[in-house]
PDB file of C-alpha atoms in Angstrom:
ATOM      1  CA  VAL A 241     169.278 175.321 181.070  1.00 49.00           C
ATOM      2  CA  THR A 242     171.809 172.578 181.695  1.00 54.00           C
ATOM      3  CA  MET A 243     169.547 170.810 184.102  1.00 52.00           C
ATOM      4  CA  LYS A 244     166.557 170.955 181.903  1.00 51.00           C
ATOM      5  CA  TYR A 245     168.454 169.649 178.993  1.00 49.00           C
ATOM      6  CA  SER A 246     169.829 166.785 181.207  1.00 50.00           C
ATOM      7  CA  LEU A 247     166.345 165.846 182.343  1.00 47.00           C
ATOM      8  CA  LEU A 248     165.109 166.017 178.644  1.00 46.00           C
ATOM      9  CA  LEU A 249     167.868 163.488 177.651  1.00 47.00           C
ATOM     10  CA  ILE A 250     166.965 161.162 180.494  1.00 48.00           C
ATOM     11  CA  PHE A 251     163.363 161.284 179.617  1.00 47.00           C
ATOM     12  CA  LEU A 252     164.049 160.724 175.878  1.00 45.00           C
ATOM     13  CA  GLY A 253     166.485 157.885 176.781  1.00 51.00           C
ATOM     14  CA  PHE A 254     163.905 156.139 179.026  1.00 45.00           C
ATOM     15  CA  PHE A 255     161.111 156.635 176.223  1.00 43.00           C
ATOM     16  CA  LEU A 256     163.401 155.032 173.658  1.00 44.00           C
ATOM     17  CA  PHE A 257     164.453 152.195 175.882  1.00 43.00           C
ATOM     18  CA  SER A 258     160.819 151.537 176.755  1.00 44.00           C
ATOM     19  CA  GLY A 259     160.032 151.370 173.061  1.00 43.00           C
ATOM     20  CA  GLU A 260     162.767 148.944 172.377  1.00 42.00           C
ATOM     21  CA  MET A 261     161.456 146.788 175.191  1.00 43.00           C
ATOM     22  CA  THR A 262     157.872 146.561 173.745  1.00 48.00           C
ATOM     23  CA  HIS A 263     158.663 142.987 172.341  1.00 54.00           C
ATOM     24  CA  ALA A 264     161.124 141.936 175.045  1.00 60.00           C
ATOM     25  CA  GLU A 265     161.140 138.312 175.937  1.00 64.00           C
ATOM     26  CA  PRO A 266     158.795 137.660 178.766  1.00 73.00           C
ATOM     27  CA  LYS A 267     159.943 136.355 182.114  1.00 88.00           C
ATOM     28  CA  GLU A 268     156.711 134.361 182.247  1.00 95.00           C
ATOM     29  CA  ILE A 269     155.600 132.573 179.063  1.00 97.00           C
ATOM     30  CA  VAL A 270     151.743 132.345 178.684  1.00 98.00           C
ATOM     31  CA  ILE A 271     150.921 129.232 176.703  1.00 98.00           C
ATOM     32  CA  GLY A 272     147.674 128.564 175.123  1.00 98.00           C
ATOM     33  CA  THR A 273     146.217 124.949 174.895  1.00 97.00           C
ATOM     34  CA  SER A 274     142.917 123.629 173.976  1.00 93.00           C
ATOM     35  CA  THR A 275     140.444 122.059 176.348  1.00 89.00           C
ATOM     36  CA  GLY A 276     142.270 118.659 176.712  1.00 88.00           C
ATOM     37  CA  TYR A 277     144.322 116.282 174.612  1.00 91.00           C
ATOM     38  CA  PRO A 278     145.510 113.375 176.802  1.00 90.00           C
ATOM     39  CA  PRO A 279     148.233 112.204 177.268  1.00 91.00           C
ATOM     40  CA  TYR A 280     149.747 115.279 175.671  1.00 94.00           C
ATOM     41  CA  TYR A 281     147.921 117.731 178.020  1.00 94.00           C
ATOM     42  CA  PHE A 282     144.947 117.147 180.365  1.00 92.00           C
ATOM     43  CA  LYS A 283     143.727 118.127 183.830  1.00 91.00           C
ATOM     44  CA  LYS A 284     144.507 115.967 186.752  1.00 91.00           C
ATOM     45  CA  ASP A 285     143.540 116.924 190.255  1.00 92.00           C
ATOM     46  CA  GLY A 286     142.882 120.388 188.932  1.00 90.00           C
ATOM     47  CA  LYS A 287     146.269 120.705 187.480  1.00 93.00           C
ATOM     48  CA  LEU A 288     147.324 120.628 183.793  1.00 95.00           C
ATOM     49  CA  VAL A 289     149.696 117.734 183.226  1.00 96.00           C
ATOM     50  CA  GLY A 290     150.862 115.719 180.276  1.00 95.00           C
ATOM     51  CA  VAL A 291     153.775 114.916 177.967  1.00 96.00           C
ATOM     52  CA  CYS A 292     153.960 118.340 176.284  1.00 97.00           C
ATOM     53  CA  ILE A 293     153.483 120.068 179.591  1.00 97.00           C
ATOM     54  CA  ASP A 294     156.322 118.197 181.233  1.00 97.00           C
ATOM     55  CA  ILE A 295     158.613 118.913 178.178  1.00 98.00           C
ATOM     56  CA  ILE A 296     157.882 122.549 178.099  1.00 98.00           C
ATOM     57  CA  ASP A 297     158.120 123.149 181.848  1.00 97.00           C
ATOM     58  CA  TYR A 298     161.493 121.229 181.951  1.00 97.00           C
ATOM     59  CA  ILE A 299     162.803 123.398 179.077  1.00 97.00           C
ATOM     60  CA  ALA A 300     161.402 126.647 180.527  1.00 97.00           C
ATOM     61  CA  LYS A 301     163.019 125.949 183.872  1.00 96.00           C
ATOM     62  CA  GLU A 302     166.306 125.265 182.171  1.00 96.00           C
ATOM     63  CA  LEU A 303     166.122 128.581 180.311  1.00 96.00           C
ATOM     64  CA  GLY A 304     165.054 130.564 183.283  1.00 96.00           C
ATOM     65  CA  TYR A 305     161.382 131.108 182.452  1.00 97.00           C
ATOM     66  CA  LYS A 306     158.173 130.627 184.311  1.00 97.00           C
ATOM     67  CA  THR A 307     155.208 129.167 182.437  1.00 97.00           C
ATOM     68  CA  SER A 308     151.398 129.712 182.752  1.00 97.00           C
ATOM     69  CA  TYR A 309     148.729 127.980 180.702  1.00 97.00           C
ATOM     70  CA  ARG A 310     145.400 129.201 179.447  1.00 97.00           C
ATOM     71  CA  GLN A 311     142.874 126.809 177.897  1.00 96.00           C
ATOM     72  CA  PHE A 312     140.451 127.646 175.151  1.00 95.00           C
ATOM     73  CA  PRO A 313     138.373 125.898 172.506  1.00 92.00           C
ATOM     74  CA  TRP A 314     140.635 124.978 169.651  1.00 92.00           C
ATOM     75  CA  LYS A 315     139.445 127.573 167.218  1.00 92.00           C
ATOM     76  CA  ARG A 316     139.816 130.414 169.875  1.00 96.00           C
ATOM     77  CA  MET A 317     143.267 129.086 170.897  1.00 97.00           C
ATOM     78  CA  LEU A 318     144.449 129.652 167.304  1.00 97.00           C
ATOM     79  CA  TYR A 319     142.830 133.103 167.231  1.00 97.00           C
ATOM     80  CA  ASN A 320     144.540 134.143 170.470  1.00 97.00           C
ATOM     81  CA  ALA A 321     147.907 133.179 169.172  1.00 97.00           C
ATOM     82  CA  LYS A 322     147.167 135.114 165.911  1.00 97.00           C
ATOM     83  CA  VAL A 323     146.328 138.339 167.750  1.00 97.00           C
ATOM     84  CA  GLY A 324     149.057 138.015 170.465  1.00 97.00           C
ATOM     85  CA  ASN A 325     146.872 137.305 173.461  1.00 98.00           C
ATOM     86  CA  VAL A 326     149.297 134.530 174.307  1.00 98.00           C
ATOM     87  CA  ASP A 327     153.056 133.969 173.822  1.00 98.00           C
ATOM     88  CA  ALA A 328     152.676 130.477 172.282  1.00 98.00           C
ATOM     89  CA  ILE A 329     150.291 127.661 171.731  1.00 98.00           C
ATOM     90  CA  MET A 330     150.788 123.901 171.588  1.00 97.00           C
ATOM     91  CA  PRO A 331     150.742 121.110 170.631  1.00 95.00           C
ATOM     92  CA  LEU A 332     149.881 121.376 166.898  1.00 94.00           C
ATOM     93  CA  PHE A 333     150.954 120.445 163.379  1.00 92.00           C
ATOM     94  CA  LYS A 334     152.910 122.816 161.304  1.00 94.00           C
ATOM     95  CA  THR A 335     150.781 124.051 158.291  1.00 91.00           C
ATOM     96  CA  LYS A 336     151.280 126.909 155.845  1.00 93.00           C
ATOM     97  CA  ASP A 337     148.376 128.820 157.345  1.00 94.00           C
ATOM     98  CA  ARG A 338     149.702 128.494 160.833  1.00 96.00           C
ATOM     99  CA  GLU A 339     153.176 129.519 159.779  1.00 97.00           C
ATOM    100  CA  SER A 340     151.780 132.833 158.730  1.00 98.00           C
ATOM    101  CA  PHE A 341     151.264 133.808 162.391  1.00 98.00           C
ATOM    102  CA  LEU A 342     153.508 131.435 164.326  1.00 98.00           C
ATOM    103  CA  TYR A 343     157.206 130.753 164.515  1.00 98.00           C
ATOM    104  CA  PHE A 344     157.901 126.947 164.657  1.00 98.00           C
ATOM    105  CA  PRO A 345     160.990 125.374 166.101  1.00 97.00           C
ATOM    106  CA  ARG A 346     162.747 122.781 163.797  1.00 97.00           C
ATOM    107  CA  PHE A 347     162.471 120.249 166.521  1.00 97.00           C
ATOM    108  CA  ALA A 348     159.085 118.990 167.580  1.00 97.00           C
ATOM    109  CA  LEU A 349     157.805 118.184 171.092  1.00 97.00           C
ATOM    110  CA  ALA A 350     156.576 114.701 170.202  1.00 94.00           C
ATOM    111  CA  LEU A 351     155.253 112.599 167.359  1.00 90.00           C
ATOM    112  CA  GLU A 352     151.457 112.022 166.704  1.00 89.00           C
ATOM    113  CA  GLU A 353     149.829 109.213 164.756  1.00 91.00           C
ATOM    114  CA  ASN A 354     146.328 109.793 163.536  1.00 96.00           C
ATOM    115  CA  SER A 355     144.141 106.780 162.376  1.00 98.00           C
ATOM    116  CA  PHE A 356     140.599 105.951 161.440  1.00 98.00           C
ATOM    117  CA  PHE A 357     138.681 104.016 164.036  1.00 98.00           C
ATOM    118  CA  THR A 358     135.419 102.101 163.967  1.00 98.00           C
ATOM    119  CA  TRP A 359     133.452  99.506 165.716  1.00 98.00           C
ATOM    120  CA  LYS A 360     135.006  96.017 165.743  1.00 97.00           C
ATOM    121  CA  GLN A 361     131.835  94.367 164.289  1.00 96.00           C
ATOM    122  CA  SER A 362     131.489  97.041 161.500  1.00 96.00           C
ATOM    123  CA  GLY A 363     133.209  95.010 158.846  1.00 94.00           C
ATOM    124  CA  ILE A 364     134.672  98.176 157.311  1.00 97.00           C
ATOM    125  CA  ASN A 365     137.791  97.686 155.080  1.00 94.00           C
ATOM    126  CA  TYR A 366     140.392 100.421 154.549  1.00 97.00           C
ATOM    127  CA  SER A 367     143.360  99.910 152.186  1.00 97.00           C
ATOM    128  CA  GLY A 368     144.853 103.303 152.686  1.00 97.00           C
ATOM    129  CA  ASN A 369     142.788 104.993 150.004  1.00 98.00           C
ATOM    130  CA  PHE A 370     140.376 107.575 151.410  1.00 98.00           C
ATOM    131  CA  ARG A 371     137.858 106.601 148.684  1.00 98.00           C
ATOM    132  CA  ASP A 372     137.265 103.330 150.515  1.00 98.00           C
ATOM    133  CA  LEU A 373     135.417 105.345 153.147  1.00 98.00           C
ATOM    134  CA  ILE A 374     133.069 107.209 150.726  1.00 98.00           C
ATOM    135  CA  PRO A 375     129.979 105.189 151.884  1.00 97.00           C
ATOM    136  CA  TYR A 376     130.573 106.329 155.513  1.00 98.00           C
ATOM    137  CA  LYS A 377     130.228 109.463 157.575  1.00 98.00           C
ATOM    138  CA  ILE A 378     133.621 110.523 159.115  1.00 98.00           C
ATOM    139  CA  GLY A 379     133.771 112.018 162.614  1.00 98.00           C
ATOM    140  CA  VAL A 380     136.400 114.848 162.948  1.00 98.00           C
ATOM    141  CA  VAL A 381     137.160 117.706 165.380  1.00 96.00           C
ATOM    142  CA  SER A 382     136.478 121.019 163.773  1.00 93.00           C
ATOM    143  CA  ASN A 383     139.573 123.146 162.865  1.00 89.00           C
ATOM    144  CA  TYR A 384     141.891 120.229 163.504  1.00 92.00           C
ATOM    145  CA  SER A 385     144.468 119.250 160.871  1.00 91.00           C
ATOM    146  CA  TYR A 386     144.734 115.561 160.131  1.00 94.00           C
ATOM    147  CA  GLY A 387     147.473 116.082 157.548  1.00 89.00           C
ATOM    148  CA  GLU A 388     147.329 117.928 154.276  1.00 88.00           C
ATOM    149  CA  ALA A 389     146.031 114.979 152.237  1.00 93.00           C
ATOM    150  CA  PHE A 390     143.022 114.305 154.438  1.00 96.00           C
ATOM    151  CA  ASP A 391     142.334 118.039 155.124  1.00 94.00           C
ATOM    152  CA  GLN A 392     141.917 118.685 151.333  1.00 94.00           C
ATOM    153  CA  VAL A 393     139.591 115.766 150.685  1.00 96.00           C
ATOM    154  CA  ASP A 394     136.208 117.083 149.551  1.00 95.00           C
ATOM    155  CA  TYR A 395     134.489 113.872 148.648  1.00 97.00           C
ATOM    156  CA  LEU A 396     133.964 112.526 152.135  1.00 97.00           C
ATOM    157  CA  ILE A 397     130.968 113.463 154.458  1.00 97.00           C
ATOM    158  CA  LYS A 398     132.518 114.900 157.644  1.00 97.00           C
ATOM    159  CA  GLU A 399     130.628 115.065 160.972  1.00 97.00           C
ATOM    160  CA  GLU A 400     132.245 117.828 163.209  1.00 97.00           C
ATOM    161  CA  ALA A 401     132.670 117.737 166.906  1.00 96.00           C
ATOM    162  CA  ILE A 402     133.971 120.531 169.091  1.00 92.00           C
ATOM    163  CA  SER A 403     136.590 118.465 171.000  1.00 92.00           C
ATOM    164  CA  ASP A 404     138.021 114.921 171.098  1.00 94.00           C
ATOM    165  CA  ARG A 405     135.702 114.154 174.025  1.00 94.00           C
ATOM    166  CA  SER A 406     132.744 115.245 172.070  1.00 96.00           C
ATOM    167  CA  LEU A 407     133.934 113.178 169.048  1.00 97.00           C
ATOM    168  CA  ALA A 408     134.079 110.097 171.354  1.00 98.00           C
ATOM    169  CA  LYS A 409     130.600 110.810 172.701  1.00 98.00           C
ATOM    170  CA  LYS A 410     129.198 111.258 169.232  1.00 98.00           C
ATOM    171  CA  PHE A 411     130.869 108.031 168.110  1.00 98.00           C
ATOM    172  CA  LYS A 412     129.293 106.133 171.035  1.00 98.00           C
ATOM    173  CA  LEU A 413     125.883 107.584 170.104  1.00 98.00           C
ATOM    174  CA  LYS A 414     126.510 106.261 166.519  1.00 97.00           C
ATOM    175  CA  ARG A 415     126.419 109.640 164.864  1.00 97.00           C
ATOM    176  CA  PHE A 416     129.003 108.524 162.431  1.00 98.00           C
ATOM    177  CA  GLU A 417     130.456 105.112 161.404  1.00 97.00           C
ATOM    178  CA  VAL A 418     134.089 106.078 161.275  1.00 98.00           C
ATOM    179  CA  GLY A 419     136.138 108.598 163.306  1.00 98.00           C
ATOM    180  CA  ILE A 420     139.704 109.932 162.932  1.00 98.00           C
ATOM    181  CA  GLY A 421     142.043 110.784 165.755  1.00 97.00           C
ATOM    182  CA  ASN A 422     145.147 110.129 167.715  1.00 94.00           C
ATOM    183  CA  ARG A 423     145.146 106.562 169.154  1.00 91.00           C
ATOM    184  CA  TYR A 424     146.204 107.640 172.674  1.00 90.00           C
ATOM    185  CA  VAL A 425     143.641 110.465 172.819  1.00 94.00           C
ATOM    186  CA  ILE A 426     140.665 108.311 171.451  1.00 96.00           C
ATOM    187  CA  ASN A 427     141.565 105.377 173.676  1.00 93.00           C
ATOM    188  CA  PHE A 428     141.728 107.627 176.687  1.00 91.00           C
ATOM    189  CA  HIS A 429     138.151 108.997 176.074  1.00 94.00           C
ATOM    190  CA  ALA A 430     136.932 105.558 175.060  1.00 96.00           C
ATOM    191  CA  ARG A 431     138.061 104.071 178.327  1.00 94.00           C
ATOM    192  CA  GLN A 432     136.235 106.929 180.242  1.00 94.00           C
ATOM    193  CA  LEU A 433     133.160 106.341 178.200  1.00 97.00           C
ATOM    194  CA  LYS A 434     133.455 102.630 178.619  1.00 97.00           C
ATOM    195  CA  PHE A 435     133.586 101.366 174.959  1.00 97.00           C
ATOM    196  CA  SER A 436     137.411 101.109 174.415  1.00 95.00           C
ATOM    197  CA  LYS A 437     137.229  97.217 174.000  1.00 96.00           C
ATOM    198  CA  SER A 438     134.678  97.608 171.168  1.00 97.00           C
ATOM    199  CA  ILE A 439     136.683  99.711 168.742  1.00 98.00           C
ATOM    200  CA  VAL A 440     139.443  98.990 166.280  1.00 98.00           C
ATOM    201  CA  PHE A 441     141.924 101.341 164.616  1.00 97.00           C
ATOM    202  CA  LEU A 442     142.248 100.758 160.890  1.00 98.00           C
ATOM    203  CA  GLU A 443     145.592 100.396 159.183  1.00 96.00           C
ATOM    204  CA  PRO A 444     147.507 102.111 157.703  1.00 97.00           C
ATOM    205  CA  SER A 445     147.536 105.227 159.827  1.00 96.00           C
ATOM    206  CA  VAL A 446     146.496 108.554 158.154  1.00 96.00           C
ATOM    207  CA  THR A 447     149.479 110.556 159.499  1.00 93.00           C
ATOM    208  CA  LYS A 448     152.541 110.054 161.600  1.00 90.00           C
ATOM    209  CA  ASP A 449     153.622 113.740 162.051  1.00 89.00           C
ATOM    210  CA  PRO A 450     155.427 115.979 164.547  1.00 94.00           C
ATOM    211  CA  LEU A 451     153.610 118.056 167.161  1.00 95.00           C
ATOM    212  CA  TYR A 452     155.036 121.425 167.799  1.00 97.00           C
ATOM    213  CA  ILE A 453     154.924 124.534 170.087  1.00 98.00           C
ATOM    214  CA  GLY A 454     154.305 127.658 168.013  1.00 98.00           C
ATOM    215  CA  PHE A 455     155.403 131.126 169.078  1.00 98.00           C
ATOM    216  CA  SER A 456     153.467 134.267 168.369  1.00 97.00           C
ATOM    217  CA  LYS A 457     154.753 136.415 165.423  1.00 98.00           C
ATOM    218  CA  VAL A 458     152.665 139.378 166.568  1.00 97.00           C
ATOM    219  CA  LYS A 459     154.663 139.347 169.851  1.00 96.00           C
ATOM    220  CA  ASP A 460     157.956 138.983 167.828  1.00 96.00           C
ATOM    221  CA  HIS A 461     158.972 135.795 169.609  1.00 97.00           C
ATOM    222  CA  LEU A 462     161.601 134.670 167.093  1.00 97.00           C
ATOM    223  CA  LYS A 463     164.468 134.699 169.626  1.00 97.00           C
ATOM    224  CA  LEU A 464     162.276 132.869 172.176  1.00 97.00           C
ATOM    225  CA  MET A 465     161.458 130.249 169.589  1.00 98.00           C
ATOM    226  CA  GLU A 466     165.128 129.764 168.710  1.00 98.00           C
ATOM    227  CA  LYS A 467     166.066 129.281 172.295  1.00 97.00           C
ATOM    228  CA  PHE A 468     163.314 126.609 172.765  1.00 98.00           C
ATOM    229  CA  ASN A 469     164.474 125.014 169.546  1.00 98.00           C
ATOM    230  CA  GLN A 470     168.139 124.515 170.749  1.00 98.00           C
ATOM    231  CA  ALA A 471     166.721 123.346 174.189  1.00 98.00           C
ATOM    232  CA  ILE A 472     164.308 120.722 172.603  1.00 97.00           C
ATOM    233  CA  GLU A 473     167.228 119.384 170.380  1.00 97.00           C
ATOM    234  CA  LYS A 474     169.397 119.049 173.553  1.00 97.00           C
ATOM    235  CA  LEU A 475     166.633 117.477 175.600  1.00 97.00           C
ATOM    236  CA  LYS A 476     165.998 114.808 173.103  1.00 96.00           C
ATOM    237  CA  LEU A 477     169.543 113.612 173.423  1.00 96.00           C
ATOM    238  CA  THR A 478     169.114 112.870 177.070  1.00 96.00           C
ATOM    239  CA  GLU A 479     167.503 110.074 179.146  1.00 96.00           C
ATOM    240  CA  GLN A 480     165.051 112.639 180.628  1.00 96.00           C
ATOM    241  CA  TYR A 481     163.111 112.871 177.375  1.00 97.00           C
ATOM    242  CA  GLY A 482     162.678 109.078 177.256  1.00 96.00           C
ATOM    243  CA  LYS A 483     161.483 109.148 180.768  1.00 96.00           C
ATOM    244  CA  ILE A 484     158.794 111.758 180.116  1.00 96.00           C
ATOM    245  CA  LEU A 485     157.452 109.740 177.326  1.00 94.00           C
ATOM    246  CA  LYS A 486     157.470 106.643 179.323  1.00 94.00           C
ATOM    247  CA  ASN A 487     155.661 108.328 182.227  1.00 94.00           C
ATOM    248  CA  TYR A 488     152.591 108.591 179.898  1.00 90.00           C
ATOM    249  CA  ASN A 489     153.041 105.306 178.081  1.00 84.00           C
ATOM    250  CA  ILE A 490     154.182 106.786 174.782  1.00 85.00           C
ATOM    251  CA  HIS A 491     156.496 104.644 172.921  1.00 74.00           C
TER     252      HIS A 491
END
């Protein structure tokens, strides 16, 4: 009887311990990204590189984690974070909707500036008032956030693209007169598509906001987020952070 009772206690203890470990912090962090957002993340010689990749890998190594990355179309990336198919996703703006399924650190990975762009010879004038652009079709990437003010505008005609590269291709084909996007990203694709010298970015910029890594709430990664938050803060006080930005010509 004593032996059976002891075995029962061991079994129950193991069961309870296993239950507590359901949401344990992973040794390897699976991070979802979209299909490419240079210089923040992009494929080079078959490997994912970029500002945000370098920052996250540096922090993960400091904290004793391994990282792996999975790429999805933007909308599916958000869905996979919502249902817990990945531990985190990045880089993205912090919005109320995203905060419902993601834990965001207080400290961002980097800053992003979104601006309208058009052809140099277009003669389009923009004063900072979105209504200046009512006569024109605006190219956007579907499910992207370009800041709360622009996201809520319902009086502009928006032409959607599935990715930044698709947006650049549509612009080259003159599917819309004005696009919106990150200067570094748009210029990267414009150079590849050989029209970078023909475009101009309109001032003032639409947003100048932080880009974050968001951690899954379904997977209960609050503690993991807090560790990354402290590590990002610490990294930003070092020369290493500046070196990472400089490597990708981000000022």
